[in-house]
Amino acid sequence: MAKYDKVMLVRATNCGVGWSVRVREWDVRLEQWGQLVILATPGMAGLSDAMAQAILSAHVPVGEIQITEEQIVRVALRGSLLAEPEEKLVSPTMPQLFLAAARYEDREGNARAIIPIPWTVLKPLSPDKSQPFLGIECQVISGLRNPLSARRRGRVRIYAYAAQPTPETPTRLRLRSRQEGQKPLVGYEVYLQAAGDGPTVFLGRTDVAGEITVPGTDPWYLISIKHGQRLLARVPLVPGQDSPAEVALPDDEARLTAETYLSGIQDELVDLVTARTIMVARMRARMIAQDWQAAQRIRDQLLRLKPREIFSSELTRQQQRIFCPDPVGQKQIDLMFSEMQRLIQVYLNPAEVEQLVKLLASRQKPAT
C-alpha cells in the first residue's frame, strides 16, 4: 500500500428504495482516515455517478508545506498539475482551511511517527492563477511559536491537509495547568472570533472542570483565553476535529491575586491623593484668610493621612507573599508591583505638605 497516496473504501448497499453509497478515504502518507461520506441514488442507473461524486467529496487534499516567510507558507497540493478532462464531475472547491502534520521518516522514507501540529491552521490567501505550480499561499495562524520551522530537524516532512469541520457539532474546550498536577483552570474567560475575522464575542467562563462548550456554527474560530486583564492564549479551533480539545496554560492564580490586590491599592491611592489635594487647597485658603486655628486643624488632618513610607512597606510585604511558579507570570507580577511603587513615590511625595506646614509655622511666629 506504500506506493499509493490514497485508498478509497467504497460500499454500495441496496436499501430497497434505492442505493446507499458510503465512501471513506485512507491517506497513506499521513496514515489517517477522512470523514465518512454517504450519498443516496434512487436507481442502478445513477449508481456509478453517485460513487464518483462520493469519492470526490471524500477526497482530502494534501500537500507538502514550503516555508517562504515566518508567517507565510506555500502548500504544493499533490496532483494539482495533472491535466483535467474537458467533461468532469463537479470538483471540490478550494479548501477554506488546512491543518498541518509532521511526518518523521527513516532512511528508507518510511514513517517513524506522524504527529499533528496542535493549535495551528493554514488560511489560504488569494490564489495565483497564473502560476499554479507555486502552490497555494497560506497564512500560518497558530497558538505556538514557530510551529512549522521548529519541527524541521532531521528527516521531517511537513504536510498540510484540508480541514474537515463537522457542521453543528460542538466541541468541549478544556483548560489545564502546565504545572505538576495539571489542575483544571476554573473561571477563565473564553472569547470567539469566527474565522479569525470580525468582532470578538464573549463565550463564557470555564466551569469547575475547566471546560466550556464551543459551538459548531462556523467552520473555525480564533479563540482568546483571558484571566483577569491578562491574555493567556490565542489559538485556532476547528469544531468537531477533537473533543475535548485540551489547552495547557500557566497557572495564573498568583498573578490574578496580585492584580486584584493592586487594583484595591490603586483605588486607595486615588482616594488618598484626592483627599490630600483638597486638604492642601483648603489649608492654603485658611492661611490666606489668616484663620490660623482652622489651618492648624487641616494641618493635623493632613499629617494623619497614611504616609508614603507605610504605603511602600505594605506593598513590599505583600509582594513577598505572592509567588507564581510560571516565570512569565512572576515577571508580570514584579512589573505590576514596581509600577505601583513608582506611582506611590510620585503622587505621595511629602514635599508639598512639608513646605506648607513650615509656611504655617513661620506665619504663626509672634512678632519681635
XYZ file of C-alpha atoms in Angstrom, residues 100-354:
255
model
C -0.707 20.527 9.460
C 1.135 17.362 10.440
C 4.816 16.417 10.707
C 5.915 13.094 9.191
C 9.192 11.801 10.659
C 10.885 9.332 8.299
C 13.724 6.830 8.465
C 16.466 6.500 5.849
C 14.224 4.450 3.573
C 11.464 7.044 3.693
C 9.181 5.012 5.933
C 7.198 6.834 8.576
C 8.596 6.584 12.107
C 5.941 8.891 13.520
C 3.236 11.201 12.229
C 2.312 13.957 14.657
C -0.443 16.516 14.031
C 0.789 20.036 14.812
C -1.577 21.281 17.509
C -3.337 24.636 17.584
C -2.172 25.515 14.078
C -4.140 26.221 10.896
C -3.185 27.490 7.452
C -5.555 30.024 5.907
C -5.334 30.240 2.080
C -4.720 33.691 0.664
C -5.653 34.873 -2.834
C -4.504 32.142 -5.251
C -2.039 32.971 -8.026
C -3.909 31.527 -11.023
C -1.126 32.452 -13.440
C 1.453 30.331 -11.588
C -0.323 27.328 -10.050
C 2.951 25.415 -9.796
C 3.985 27.763 -6.964
C 1.322 26.229 -4.742
C -1.307 27.806 -2.525
C -0.041 30.708 -0.442
C -1.302 30.408 3.143
C -1.102 32.425 6.321
C 0.040 30.489 9.395
C -2.277 31.018 12.367
C -1.060 29.277 15.490
C -1.061 29.366 19.249
C 2.547 28.120 19.149
C 5.760 29.975 18.461
C 7.344 28.853 15.160
C 5.064 25.787 14.847
C 6.469 24.656 11.486
C 10.155 25.618 11.405
C 10.780 24.177 14.879
C 9.998 20.684 13.537
C 12.427 20.727 10.589
C 15.295 18.908 12.300
C 16.179 15.524 10.796
C 14.186 13.683 8.139
C 10.919 15.511 8.531
C 8.269 16.424 6.012
C 5.561 18.910 6.952
C 2.237 18.263 5.254
C -0.940 20.293 5.043
C -4.323 18.629 4.691
C -7.746 20.172 4.245
C -9.649 20.729 7.468
C -12.973 18.919 7.662
C -15.159 20.782 10.137
C -18.270 18.964 11.289
C -21.244 21.343 10.953
C -23.349 21.888 14.061
C -21.027 19.681 16.135
C -19.955 21.431 19.364
C -16.520 20.873 20.871
C -15.557 20.785 24.529
C -12.585 23.046 25.235
C -10.640 22.003 28.333
C -8.101 24.232 30.101
C -5.409 22.610 32.249
C -2.469 23.941 34.237
C 1.028 23.310 32.864
C 2.338 22.799 36.360
C 2.533 19.435 38.083
C -0.914 18.070 38.846
C -2.485 19.682 35.763
C -5.386 21.050 37.757
C -8.413 22.384 35.837
C -8.392 26.128 35.295
C -11.722 27.397 36.582
C -13.334 30.734 35.745
C -11.119 31.623 32.789
C -12.787 33.828 30.160
C -13.146 32.496 26.594
C -13.786 34.726 23.564
C -14.591 33.648 19.980
C -13.782 35.246 16.646
C -15.433 33.404 13.750
C -12.908 32.510 11.011
C -10.403 34.847 12.676
C -12.252 37.912 11.335
C -14.947 40.226 12.576
C -15.951 41.034 16.147
C -14.727 39.113 19.171
C -17.633 37.627 21.138
C -17.555 36.631 24.805
C -18.471 32.922 25.036
C -18.328 32.428 28.800
C -16.143 31.173 31.649
C -14.804 27.675 32.199
C -16.722 25.507 34.664
C -15.454 23.596 37.720
C -13.874 21.035 35.376
C -12.042 23.778 33.476
C -14.239 23.177 30.407
C -16.550 25.147 28.134
C -18.550 24.178 25.027
C -17.581 25.801 21.712
C -20.449 25.787 19.177
C -20.062 24.303 15.709
C -21.890 27.048 13.844
C -18.758 28.276 11.997
C -16.003 26.360 10.150
C -13.361 27.518 12.624
C -12.731 30.011 15.406
C -9.861 32.054 16.730
C -10.199 31.597 20.484
C -8.823 34.070 23.029
C -8.382 32.972 26.644
C -8.113 35.618 29.360
C -7.730 35.596 33.123
C -8.343 38.957 34.702
C -6.612 41.517 32.482
C -4.060 39.060 31.086
C -4.399 37.430 27.665
C -3.036 33.906 28.175
C -3.507 32.367 24.735
C -4.961 32.901 21.285
C -5.468 29.607 19.447
C -7.413 28.439 16.370
C -10.007 25.679 16.785
C -11.856 23.645 14.137
C -15.089 22.309 15.688
C -15.539 18.568 15.536
C -11.853 17.716 14.980
C -11.023 16.661 18.529
C -13.259 16.748 21.569
C -12.321 17.585 24.184
C -9.614 19.907 22.874
C -7.160 20.483 25.705
C -5.039 23.598 26.188
C -2.206 23.630 28.734
C -1.763 27.101 30.225
C 0.313 28.612 33.024
C -1.424 28.684 36.395
C -2.380 32.354 36.628
C -3.937 32.419 40.112
C -0.965 34.149 41.762
C -0.881 36.887 39.126
C -4.645 37.425 39.431
C -4.262 37.663 43.226
C -1.634 40.358 42.710
C -3.806 42.136 40.140
C -6.799 42.169 42.489
C -4.710 43.414 45.420
C -3.067 46.153 43.360
C -6.429 47.251 41.991
C -7.573 47.857 45.574
C -4.325 49.656 46.383
C -4.762 51.858 43.331
C -8.271 52.820 44.433
C -6.941 53.618 47.911
C -4.131 55.685 46.400
C -6.564 57.680 44.239
C -8.774 58.392 47.260
C -5.775 59.426 49.342
C -4.345 61.738 46.663
C -7.775 63.311 46.138
C -8.264 63.894 49.875
C -4.762 65.334 50.245
C -5.236 67.697 47.290
C -8.500 69.000 48.737
C -6.962 69.467 52.211
C -3.951 71.330 50.812
C -6.238 73.698 48.896
C -8.409 74.297 51.975
C -5.345 74.880 54.171
C -3.940 77.466 51.740
C -7.304 79.233 51.681
C -7.444 79.381 55.522
C -3.893 80.718 55.648
C -4.700 83.460 53.133
C -7.698 84.376 55.293
C -5.373 84.254 58.350
C -7.705 81.750 60.031
C -4.830 80.054 61.836
C -6.898 77.737 64.022
C -8.751 76.277 61.023
C -5.446 75.965 59.160
C -3.965 74.046 62.117
C -6.917 71.638 62.190
C -6.485 70.901 58.481
C -2.724 70.522 59.011
C -3.367 67.905 61.713
C -5.709 66.007 59.365
C -3.067 66.096 56.631
C -0.404 64.692 58.940
C -2.706 61.824 59.960
C -3.044 60.585 56.366
C -1.146 57.382 55.551
C 2.402 58.427 54.612
C 4.341 57.248 51.598
C 6.715 55.073 53.648
C 3.910 52.969 55.169
C 2.230 52.584 51.780
C 5.501 51.406 50.233
C 6.390 48.974 53.050
C 2.913 47.376 52.941
C 3.301 46.913 49.208
C 6.718 45.278 49.623
C 5.438 42.833 52.253
C 2.519 41.799 50.048
C 4.797 41.281 47.050
C 6.984 38.929 49.098
C 3.926 36.800 49.944
C 2.948 36.205 46.306
C 4.838 33.559 44.314
C 3.981 32.400 40.796
C 5.538 29.131 39.510
C 5.300 30.436 35.946
C 8.350 32.655 35.190
C 6.384 34.848 32.774
C 3.625 35.323 35.335
C 6.154 36.132 38.070
C 7.797 38.718 35.832
C 4.424 40.361 35.233
C 3.734 40.392 38.978
C 7.070 42.096 39.659
C 6.395 44.676 36.935
C 2.949 45.478 38.359
C 4.347 45.982 41.860
C 7.227 48.093 40.515
C 4.793 50.336 38.660
C 2.667 50.761 41.789
C 5.768 51.662 43.812
C 6.595 54.289 41.198
C 3.096 55.785 41.419
C 3.333 55.920 45.213
C 6.680 57.715 45.049
C 5.314 60.265 42.558
C 1.868 61.017 43.976
C 2.628 60.724 47.692
C 5.671 62.957 47.630
C 5.597 64.688 51.046
C 7.489 67.800 49.881
C 4.386 69.915 49.199
C 2.802 69.116 52.580
C 6.088 69.695 54.453
